[in-house]
Amino acid sequence: MASADSEPAPGDTEAIPQAVKIIIAGGFGAGKTTMVASVSEITPLSTEEVMTEASYGIDDLGGVEEKTTTTVALDFGRITVNSDVVLYLFGTPGQDRFWFMWDELAEGALGAVVLADTRRLETCFHAVDFFERREVPFVVAVNRFDGADGYDAEEVRRALDVDAAVPVILADARDRASCRDVLVALVTHVIRGRSPALSG
């Protein structure tokens, strides 16, 4: 039996941080795996596999012909905001043959980031529609690929036909600070949506 001296004094126990689930979604090759890896404070879990001839004619490689791997289940990472909040990041697979997994991944999510690739903007339509239909708050992060056309945020907003209240942000999935800014924008958007008085 433990002695009284070994028991923690009242107030000495550490508070357990609140776990917040964030989904990173978008089309095939939009940069979801890269974003999770860039911002995660732990070595991210990735289910990327080498693409084989079996995917030819099934996965649309238009605009991303150099891509040799693909996420077949999910990407997972973590970022501590402060002592009270930890974000858990779940990256979705982008190919339409894996969309059946999205419902499970999105269960209990606070919000989502939709990564948009201006080389293949139509590939993120499904993600936008998915979160709109489920009323999951989301932001659109325009991943700026080298050599891609330089559309600004408002041009992307019009092309995707997203509500004016949805933040559209230019980002670089390879850059930790840029990814962090996207997550801050999402959390701010969620807070404002839950507290309308703050959005004025």
Short mmCIF file of C-alpha atoms in Angstrom, two decimals:
data_model
loop_
_atom_site.label_atom_id
_atom_site.label_comp_id
_atom_site.label_asym_id
_atom_site.label_seq_id
_atom_site.Cartn_x
_atom_site.Cartn_y
_atom_site.Cartn_z
CA MET A 1 0.00 0.00 0.00
CA ALA A 2 1.36 3.37 -1.01
CA SER A 3 2.19 5.79 1.78
CA ALA A 4 0.35 9.06 2.17
CA ASP A 5 3.57 10.83 1.22
CA SER A 6 3.51 9.25 -2.25
CA GLU A 7 0.05 10.52 -3.14
CA PRO A 8 -0.11 13.70 -5.21
CA ALA A 9 -1.24 16.77 -3.33
CA PRO A 10 -4.43 18.46 -4.48
CA GLY A 11 -3.72 20.71 -7.47
CA ASP A 12 -0.42 18.96 -8.26
CA THR A 13 -1.82 16.72 -10.99
CA GLU A 14 -1.29 17.85 -14.57
CA ALA A 15 -4.40 18.71 -16.56
CA ILE A 16 -4.89 16.49 -19.59
CA PRO A 17 -4.89 18.62 -22.77
CA GLN A 18 -8.05 18.69 -24.84
CA ALA A 19 -7.66 16.59 -27.99
CA VAL A 20 -8.95 18.32 -31.12
CA LYS A 21 -9.36 16.40 -34.36
CA ILE A 22 -8.60 18.22 -37.63
CA ILE A 23 -9.05 16.73 -41.10
CA ILE A 24 -6.65 17.59 -43.95
CA ALA A 25 -8.48 16.86 -47.21
CA GLY A 26 -8.27 17.60 -50.90
CA GLY A 27 -7.66 16.00 -54.24
CA PHE A 28 -5.06 13.45 -55.25
CA GLY A 29 -1.58 15.01 -55.12
CA ALA A 30 -2.73 18.26 -53.48
CA GLY A 31 -0.10 18.08 -50.72
CA LYS A 32 -1.95 16.56 -47.76
CA THR A 33 0.85 14.18 -46.74
CA THR A 34 3.38 16.99 -47.13
CA MET A 35 1.36 19.35 -44.93
CA VAL A 36 0.95 16.82 -42.13
CA ALA A 37 4.67 16.02 -42.24
CA SER A 38 5.65 19.71 -42.30
CA VAL A 39 3.68 20.78 -39.24
CA SER A 40 3.62 17.65 -37.06
CA GLU A 41 5.75 17.73 -33.91
CA ILE A 42 6.02 13.94 -34.00
CA THR A 43 7.20 11.70 -36.78
CA PRO A 44 3.97 11.43 -38.77
CA LEU A 45 2.27 8.16 -39.48
CA SER A 46 1.91 7.83 -43.22
CA THR A 47 0.30 5.08 -45.26
CA GLU A 48 1.88 6.11 -48.55
CA GLU A 49 2.58 3.28 -50.94
CA VAL A 50 4.43 3.19 -54.23
CA MET A 51 2.03 3.47 -57.15
CA THR A 52 1.98 0.45 -59.41
CA GLU A 53 0.66 -0.31 -62.86
CA ALA A 54 -2.60 -1.36 -61.19
CA SER A 55 -3.41 2.31 -60.59
CA TYR A 56 -2.97 3.33 -64.23
CA GLY A 57 -6.28 4.14 -65.82
CA ILE A 58 -7.87 4.39 -62.35
CA ASP A 59 -6.05 7.27 -60.65
CA ASP A 60 -6.05 10.55 -62.59
CA LEU A 61 -2.41 11.63 -62.89
CA GLY A 62 -3.13 14.65 -65.09
CA GLY A 63 -0.98 17.52 -63.82
CA VAL A 64 0.86 15.31 -61.30
CA GLU A 65 2.56 12.87 -63.63
CA GLU A 66 5.73 12.88 -61.50
CA LYS A 67 3.89 11.51 -58.44
CA THR A 68 5.11 8.00 -57.55
CA THR A 69 3.41 7.35 -54.20
CA THR A 70 -0.13 7.61 -52.89
CA THR A 71 -1.88 7.58 -49.50
CA VAL A 72 -3.98 4.45 -49.19
CA ALA A 73 -5.51 5.00 -45.73
CA LEU A 74 -4.55 8.15 -43.84
CA ASP A 75 -1.78 10.41 -42.62
CA PHE A 76 -1.57 11.25 -38.93
CA GLY A 77 0.30 13.95 -37.06
CA ARG A 78 0.12 16.03 -33.90
CA ILE A 79 0.77 19.65 -32.95
CA THR A 80 0.53 21.08 -29.43
CA VAL A 81 -1.09 24.51 -29.40
CA ASN A 82 -0.58 25.09 -25.67
CA SER A 83 -0.87 23.16 -22.39
CA ASP A 84 -4.64 22.98 -22.85
CA VAL A 85 -5.06 22.02 -26.52
CA VAL A 86 -3.45 19.44 -28.81
CA LEU A 87 -4.42 19.17 -32.47
CA TYR A 88 -4.49 15.71 -34.03
CA LEU A 89 -4.23 15.89 -37.82
CA PHE A 90 -5.77 13.26 -40.07
CA GLY A 91 -4.95 13.44 -43.77
CA THR A 92 -7.45 11.76 -46.08
CA PRO A 93 -6.63 9.68 -49.15
CA GLY A 94 -7.26 11.71 -52.28
CA GLN A 95 -8.31 9.14 -54.88
CA ASP A 96 -12.04 8.66 -55.37
CA ARG A 97 -11.71 4.88 -54.85
CA PHE A 98 -10.84 5.60 -51.20
CA TRP A 99 -13.58 8.17 -50.50
CA PHE A 100 -15.56 5.56 -48.55
CA MET A 101 -13.07 6.12 -45.70
CA TRP A 102 -13.84 9.82 -45.33
CA ASP A 103 -16.96 9.37 -43.18
CA GLU A 104 -14.98 7.44 -40.56
CA LEU A 105 -12.07 9.88 -40.61
CA ALA A 106 -14.36 12.92 -40.30
CA GLU A 107 -16.31 11.55 -37.32
CA GLY A 108 -15.87 13.92 -34.38
CA ALA A 109 -13.72 16.44 -36.27
CA LEU A 110 -13.72 20.05 -35.09
CA GLY A 111 -12.97 21.29 -38.60
CA ALA A 112 -11.11 20.65 -41.84
CA VAL A 113 -8.53 22.08 -44.19
CA VAL A 114 -9.28 21.63 -47.89
CA LEU A 115 -6.03 21.79 -49.84
CA ALA A 116 -6.53 23.20 -53.31
CA ASP A 117 -4.11 22.60 -56.18
CA THR A 118 -4.62 25.25 -58.87
CA ARG A 119 -3.19 22.88 -61.50
CA ARG A 120 -6.19 20.59 -60.87
CA LEU A 121 -8.68 22.73 -58.96
CA GLU A 122 -11.59 20.44 -59.79
CA THR A 123 -10.03 17.69 -57.66
CA CYS A 124 -10.99 19.47 -54.43
CA PHE A 125 -14.69 19.92 -55.34
CA HIS A 126 -15.55 16.64 -53.61
CA ALA A 127 -13.90 17.77 -50.36
CA VAL A 128 -15.72 21.12 -50.37
CA ASP A 129 -19.05 19.39 -51.02
CA PHE A 130 -18.35 16.73 -48.38
CA PHE A 131 -17.78 19.25 -45.56
CA GLU A 132 -20.55 21.60 -46.66
CA ARG A 133 -23.09 18.78 -46.62
CA ARG A 134 -22.01 17.66 -43.16
CA GLU A 135 -21.77 21.23 -41.86
CA VAL A 136 -18.17 20.74 -40.78
CA PRO A 137 -16.36 24.11 -40.65
CA PHE A 138 -13.47 24.29 -43.12
CA VAL A 139 -10.94 26.61 -44.68
CA VAL A 140 -9.47 26.38 -48.17
CA ALA A 141 -5.67 26.46 -48.34
CA VAL A 142 -4.35 27.11 -51.84
CA ASN A 143 -1.12 25.11 -52.04
CA ARG A 144 1.30 27.10 -54.18
CA PHE A 145 3.13 24.60 -56.37
CA ASP A 146 6.20 25.68 -58.29
CA GLY A 147 5.25 26.52 -61.87
CA ALA A 148 1.49 26.57 -61.20
CA ASP A 149 -0.65 29.49 -62.33
CA GLY A 150 -0.68 32.18 -59.65
CA TYR A 151 -4.37 32.59 -58.92
CA ASP A 152 -5.20 34.76 -55.94
CA ALA A 153 -7.49 33.74 -53.08
CA GLU A 154 -10.58 35.47 -54.44
CA GLU A 155 -10.20 33.85 -57.86
CA VAL A 156 -10.06 30.45 -56.17
CA ARG A 157 -13.08 31.34 -54.01
CA ARG A 158 -15.14 32.17 -57.09
CA ALA A 159 -14.01 29.02 -58.91
CA LEU A 160 -14.97 26.82 -55.96
CA ASP A 161 -18.14 28.83 -55.23
CA VAL A 162 -17.56 28.72 -51.47
CA ASP A 163 -19.38 30.97 -49.04
CA ALA A 164 -17.86 34.38 -48.35
CA ALA A 165 -17.44 33.42 -44.68
CA VAL A 166 -15.09 30.53 -45.55
CA PRO A 167 -11.44 31.66 -45.31
CA VAL A 168 -9.38 31.05 -48.46
CA ILE A 169 -5.65 31.26 -47.73
CA LEU A 170 -2.54 31.06 -49.91
CA ALA A 171 -0.19 28.49 -48.39
CA ASP A 172 2.87 26.33 -48.91
CA ALA A 173 2.43 22.77 -47.62
CA ARG A 174 6.22 22.38 -47.43
CA ASP A 175 6.60 25.24 -44.94
CA ARG A 176 5.89 24.65 -41.25
CA ALA A 177 5.04 28.30 -40.50
CA SER A 178 2.65 28.48 -43.45
CA CYS A 179 0.89 25.26 -42.36
CA ARG A 180 0.65 26.58 -38.80
CA ASP A 181 -1.00 29.77 -40.11
CA VAL A 182 -3.58 27.66 -41.95
CA LEU A 183 -4.42 25.76 -38.75
CA VAL A 184 -4.69 29.01 -36.78
CA ALA A 185 -7.08 30.35 -39.44
CA LEU A 186 -9.19 27.20 -39.16
CA VAL A 187 -9.41 27.31 -35.36
CA THR A 188 -10.27 31.03 -35.51
CA HIS A 189 -12.96 30.29 -38.11
CA VAL A 190 -14.46 27.58 -35.90
CA ILE A 191 -14.48 29.85 -32.83
CA ARG A 192 -16.15 32.65 -34.76
CA GLY A 193 -18.75 30.27 -36.13
CA ARG A 194 -19.63 29.16 -32.62
CA SER A 195 -19.55 32.72 -31.22
CA PRO A 196 -21.22 34.97 -33.84
CA ALA A 197 -20.63 38.03 -31.70
CA LEU A 198 -16.87 37.65 -32.29
CA SER A 199 -17.21 37.74 -36.08
CA GLY A 200 -18.39 41.32 -36.27
#
